[in-house]
């Protein structure tokens, strides 16, 4: 199985901050990397696919980059509705695997 | 707009079988892969497996011997069965569509683009 490791596990930030979350794969996954946002009591929401493509309807302040084993999710200017947990997930091979999550707190 | 809804018992006894159904509305089940994902309390997401509308399946090896997925295209539903459950199977169970989001240089990029709201299943006597 491909292991996905996110850092940090949690972070504190303020509205307007630039926030970066990192995800590392245990082997090269090319650009087969997705990012999801999860809020308490809600299903995860797809933000980014193919490492850097913005899913339809997702605000442009979200962006993704990277390839191979190292990936980054960036929120350019944190908004109140962005406080949530973020997960990376590889779609390179099965079983699909997720990172452990990064909680973005106020 | 495609919507998914999980249904099934919220309480299952240890050693018994967990059975859930996901109903697809607002679109067809055809031509897609359909996934099950779970999230134990306070923990991260675990992919259980997926089923293609034609019935072919791919399961997580960590659960493979206990998992069966099926699809009923006439009802626009797909289902999950997990046998011999223990307390470790207590989780929120989600169904999701695995959409083909992009194609580039013969590479196919998939992501779980539509999710059900999730259903809590507790394993307890």
Short mmCIF file of C-alpha atoms in Angstrom, two decimals:
data_model
loop_
_atom_site.label_atom_id
_atom_site.label_comp_id
_atom_site.label_asym_id
_atom_site.label_seq_id
_atom_site.Cartn_x
_atom_site.Cartn_y
_atom_site.Cartn_z
CA UNK A 1 0.00 0.00 0.00
CA UNK A 2 1.09 3.58 -0.63
CA UNK A 3 1.39 5.50 2.63
CA UNK A 4 0.35 9.15 2.64
CA UNK A 5 1.80 11.39 5.33
CA UNK A 6 0.52 14.89 5.96
CA UNK A 7 2.14 17.68 7.90
CA UNK A 8 1.39 19.34 10.13
CA UNK A 9 -1.35 17.35 11.87
CA UNK A 10 -2.89 20.61 12.96
CA UNK A 11 -2.23 24.29 12.66
CA UNK A 12 -3.61 27.52 14.01
CA UNK A 13 -4.19 30.43 11.68
CA UNK A 14 -6.13 33.64 11.36
CA UNK A 15 -8.52 34.91 8.74
CA UNK A 16 -6.51 36.30 5.86
CA UNK A 17 -3.47 34.10 6.49
CA UNK A 18 -1.77 32.09 3.79
CA UNK A 19 -1.89 28.43 4.80
CA UNK A 20 0.12 25.54 3.43
CA UNK A 21 -0.44 21.84 4.05
CA UNK A 22 2.05 19.23 2.88
CA UNK A 23 1.45 15.64 1.79
CA UNK A 24 4.14 13.07 1.08
CA UNK A 25 3.66 9.71 -0.61
CA UNK A 26 5.76 6.67 0.24
CA UNK A 27 6.47 6.16 -3.46
CA UNK A 28 6.05 8.19 -6.61
CA UNK A 29 2.41 8.73 -7.56
CA UNK A 30 3.03 11.15 -10.44
CA UNK A 31 0.15 13.65 -10.22
CA UNK A 32 -2.47 11.20 -8.94
CA UNK A 33 -3.24 13.21 -5.84
CA UNK A 34 -6.53 14.63 -4.60
CA UNK A 35 -7.33 16.99 -1.74
CA UNK A 36 -10.54 16.99 0.29
CA UNK A 37 -12.02 19.31 2.89
CA UNK A 38 -14.05 17.90 5.76
CA UNK A 39 -16.16 19.87 8.20
CA UNK A 40 -17.65 18.41 11.39
CA UNK A 41 -20.73 16.32 10.69
CA UNK A 42 -20.39 16.74 6.94
CA UNK A 43 -19.09 14.53 4.17
CA UNK A 44 -15.70 15.33 2.67
CA UNK A 45 -15.67 17.66 -0.31
CA UNK A 46 -13.30 17.33 -3.25
CA UNK A 47 -11.18 20.46 -3.69
CA UNK A 48 -8.29 19.54 -5.95
CA UNK A 49 -7.68 16.61 -8.30
CA UNK A 50 -4.67 15.61 -10.37
CA UNK A 51 -2.51 17.48 -7.84
CA UNK A 52 -3.29 20.94 -9.17
CA UNK A 53 -6.67 21.02 -10.92
CA UNK A 54 -9.40 22.93 -9.13
CA UNK A 55 -12.68 21.06 -8.83
CA UNK A 56 -15.66 22.92 -10.25
CA UNK A 57 -17.19 25.39 -7.80
CA UNK A 58 -14.18 25.52 -5.49
CA UNK A 59 -12.90 29.03 -4.73
CA UNK A 60 -9.71 30.06 -6.48
CA UNK A 61 -7.96 30.79 -3.16
CA UNK A 62 -7.37 27.02 -3.02
CA UNK A 63 -4.49 25.69 -5.06
CA UNK A 64 -2.45 22.52 -5.26
CA UNK A 65 1.03 21.74 -6.50
CA UNK A 66 3.58 18.97 -6.64
CA UNK A 67 4.29 15.70 -8.35
CA UNK A 68 6.09 12.49 -7.61
CA UNK A 69 6.10 12.17 -3.83
CA UNK A 70 5.68 15.71 -2.50
CA UNK A 71 2.54 17.79 -2.71
CA UNK A 72 1.17 20.99 -1.28
CA UNK A 73 -2.28 22.44 -0.69
CA UNK A 74 -2.30 26.21 -0.31
CA UNK A 75 -5.07 28.51 0.83
CA UNK A 76 -4.01 31.97 -0.26
CA UNK A 77 -6.20 33.95 2.13
CA UNK A 78 -7.93 31.92 4.82
CA UNK A 79 -11.64 32.59 5.16
CA UNK A 80 -13.88 31.74 8.15
CA UNK A 81 -15.51 28.90 6.22
CA UNK A 82 -12.11 27.28 5.56
CA UNK A 83 -11.60 26.14 9.13
CA UNK A 84 -11.82 22.39 8.62
CA UNK A 85 -9.77 19.23 8.28
CA UNK A 86 -7.97 18.60 5.00
CA UNK A 87 -7.04 15.19 3.60
CA UNK A 88 -4.86 14.17 0.72
CA UNK A 89 -5.62 10.93 -1.14
CA UNK A 90 -3.71 9.07 -3.82
CA UNK A 91 -5.49 7.72 -6.89
CA UNK A 92 -2.37 6.13 -8.40
CA UNK A 93 -3.17 2.61 -7.28
CA UNK A 94 -5.47 0.55 -5.13
CA UNK A 95 -6.06 0.44 -2.29
CA UNK A 96 -6.77 4.14 -2.37
CA UNK A 97 -5.15 5.68 0.69
CA UNK A 98 -5.61 8.95 2.56
CA UNK A 99 -3.32 11.05 4.66
CA UNK A 100 -4.13 11.27 8.34
CA UNK A 101 -5.59 14.75 7.97
CA UNK A 102 -4.57 18.30 8.85
CA UNK A 103 -6.90 20.26 11.08
CA UNK A 104 -6.90 24.00 10.41
CA UNK A 105 -8.04 25.83 13.53
CA UNK A 106 -8.58 29.42 14.47
CA UNK B 1 -27.48 17.17 -9.62
CA UNK B 2 -26.44 13.72 -8.50
CA UNK B 3 -27.11 12.90 -4.86
CA UNK B 4 -26.24 9.85 -2.80
CA UNK B 5 -28.03 8.54 0.27
CA UNK B 6 -26.83 5.75 2.53
CA UNK B 7 -29.31 3.57 4.37
CA UNK B 8 -29.12 0.65 6.75
CA UNK B 9 -29.10 -0.32 10.42
CA UNK B 10 -27.33 1.98 12.81
CA UNK B 11 -26.57 -0.80 15.26
CA UNK B 12 -25.04 -4.17 14.45
CA UNK B 13 -24.17 -6.94 16.90
CA UNK B 14 -20.59 -8.23 17.08
CA UNK B 15 -19.90 -11.16 14.72
CA UNK B 16 -22.91 -10.27 12.57
CA UNK B 17 -23.05 -8.71 9.11
CA UNK B 18 -23.19 -4.99 8.42
CA UNK B 19 -25.35 -4.19 5.39
CA UNK B 20 -25.67 -0.77 3.80
CA UNK B 21 -27.23 0.51 0.59
CA UNK B 22 -26.47 3.68 -1.30
CA UNK B 23 -29.21 5.11 -3.52
CA UNK B 24 -28.19 7.32 -6.42
CA UNK B 25 -30.64 10.04 -7.42
CA UNK B 26 -30.51 12.78 -10.02
CA UNK B 27 -28.36 10.74 -12.36
CA UNK B 28 -27.58 7.26 -13.58
CA UNK B 29 -25.44 4.69 -11.84
CA UNK B 30 -24.16 3.58 -15.22
CA UNK B 31 -20.65 4.31 -16.45
CA UNK B 32 -19.22 5.12 -13.03
CA UNK B 33 -17.23 3.55 -10.23
CA UNK B 34 -18.88 3.70 -6.81
CA UNK B 35 -16.92 3.66 -3.58
CA UNK B 36 -17.43 3.00 0.10
CA UNK B 37 -15.30 4.87 2.63
CA UNK B 38 -15.48 4.81 6.40
CA UNK B 39 -14.29 6.99 9.25
CA UNK B 40 -13.99 5.61 12.81
CA UNK B 41 -14.80 8.09 15.56
CA UNK B 42 -12.08 10.71 15.83
CA UNK B 43 -9.98 9.10 13.11
CA UNK B 44 -9.20 9.52 9.44
CA UNK B 45 -10.72 8.17 6.26
CA UNK B 46 -10.35 4.55 5.13
CA UNK B 47 -11.23 3.40 1.63
CA UNK B 48 -13.19 0.15 1.72
CA UNK B 49 -13.42 -0.47 -2.01
CA UNK B 50 -15.32 0.29 -5.17
CA UNK B 51 -17.67 -1.36 -7.60
CA UNK B 52 -18.15 -0.56 -11.26
CA UNK B 53 -21.70 -0.32 -12.57
CA UNK B 54 -21.04 -3.55 -14.48
CA UNK B 55 -20.35 -5.35 -11.19
CA UNK B 56 -16.56 -5.61 -11.17
CA UNK B 57 -15.06 -4.86 -7.78
CA UNK B 58 -11.86 -3.80 -6.07
CA UNK B 59 -11.57 -4.17 -2.31
CA UNK B 60 -9.10 -2.97 0.27
CA UNK B 61 -6.95 -6.00 1.13
CA UNK B 62 -7.20 -5.09 4.81
CA UNK B 63 -10.93 -5.96 4.62
CA UNK B 64 -11.02 -8.14 1.55
CA UNK B 65 -12.11 -11.39 3.17
CA UNK B 66 -15.06 -9.74 4.87
CA UNK B 67 -16.32 -7.33 2.19
CA UNK B 68 -18.80 -7.85 -0.59
CA UNK B 69 -20.17 -5.11 -2.82
CA UNK B 70 -23.01 -5.40 -5.28
CA UNK B 71 -24.91 -3.15 -7.66
CA UNK B 72 -28.52 -3.04 -8.81
CA UNK B 73 -28.71 -0.82 -11.87
CA UNK B 74 -32.49 -1.19 -12.12
CA UNK B 75 -32.84 0.48 -8.73
CA UNK B 76 -29.87 2.83 -9.14
CA UNK B 77 -28.39 1.39 -5.96
CA UNK B 78 -25.20 -0.24 -4.79
CA UNK B 79 -24.58 -2.05 -1.55
CA UNK B 80 -21.95 -3.03 0.99
CA UNK B 81 -21.81 -6.10 3.18
CA UNK B 82 -19.17 -6.50 5.88
CA UNK B 83 -19.17 -9.79 7.74
CA UNK B 84 -17.97 -10.76 11.22
CA UNK B 85 -17.97 -7.20 12.50
CA UNK B 86 -16.25 -6.10 15.70
CA UNK B 87 -16.14 -2.85 17.62
CA UNK B 88 -13.30 -1.77 15.31
CA UNK B 89 -15.85 -1.55 12.49
CA UNK B 90 -17.78 1.19 14.30
CA UNK B 91 -17.59 4.19 12.01
CA UNK B 92 -19.39 6.67 9.81
CA UNK B 93 -19.80 4.93 6.46
CA UNK B 94 -19.89 7.02 3.30
CA UNK B 95 -20.75 6.11 -0.24
CA UNK B 96 -19.19 8.19 -2.99
CA UNK B 97 -18.96 8.41 -6.75
CA UNK B 98 -15.53 7.99 -8.22
CA UNK B 99 -15.70 10.40 -11.12
CA UNK B 100 -13.36 10.59 -14.08
CA UNK B 101 -12.21 14.16 -13.64
CA UNK B 102 -9.52 14.52 -16.26
CA UNK B 103 -7.59 12.75 -18.97
CA UNK B 104 -4.09 13.78 -19.96
CA UNK B 105 -1.61 11.90 -22.08
CA UNK B 106 -3.59 8.69 -21.63
CA UNK B 107 -3.58 9.13 -17.85
CA UNK B 108 -7.02 8.98 -16.22
CA UNK B 109 -7.54 11.08 -13.12
CA UNK B 110 -10.23 9.92 -10.72
CA UNK B 111 -11.57 11.50 -7.57
CA UNK B 112 -14.50 11.04 -5.21
CA UNK B 113 -16.55 13.97 -6.43
CA UNK B 114 -19.99 13.21 -5.00
CA UNK B 115 -20.53 11.90 -1.47
CA UNK B 116 -23.46 10.75 0.57
CA UNK B 117 -24.07 12.42 3.91
CA UNK B 118 -22.75 9.37 5.75
CA UNK B 119 -24.41 6.96 8.13
CA UNK B 120 -23.18 6.03 11.59
CA UNK B 121 -22.87 2.33 12.29
CA UNK B 122 -22.15 1.17 15.81
CA UNK B 123 -21.08 -2.37 16.56
CA UNK B 124 -22.22 -3.31 20.03
CA UNK B 125 -24.10 -6.00 21.87
#
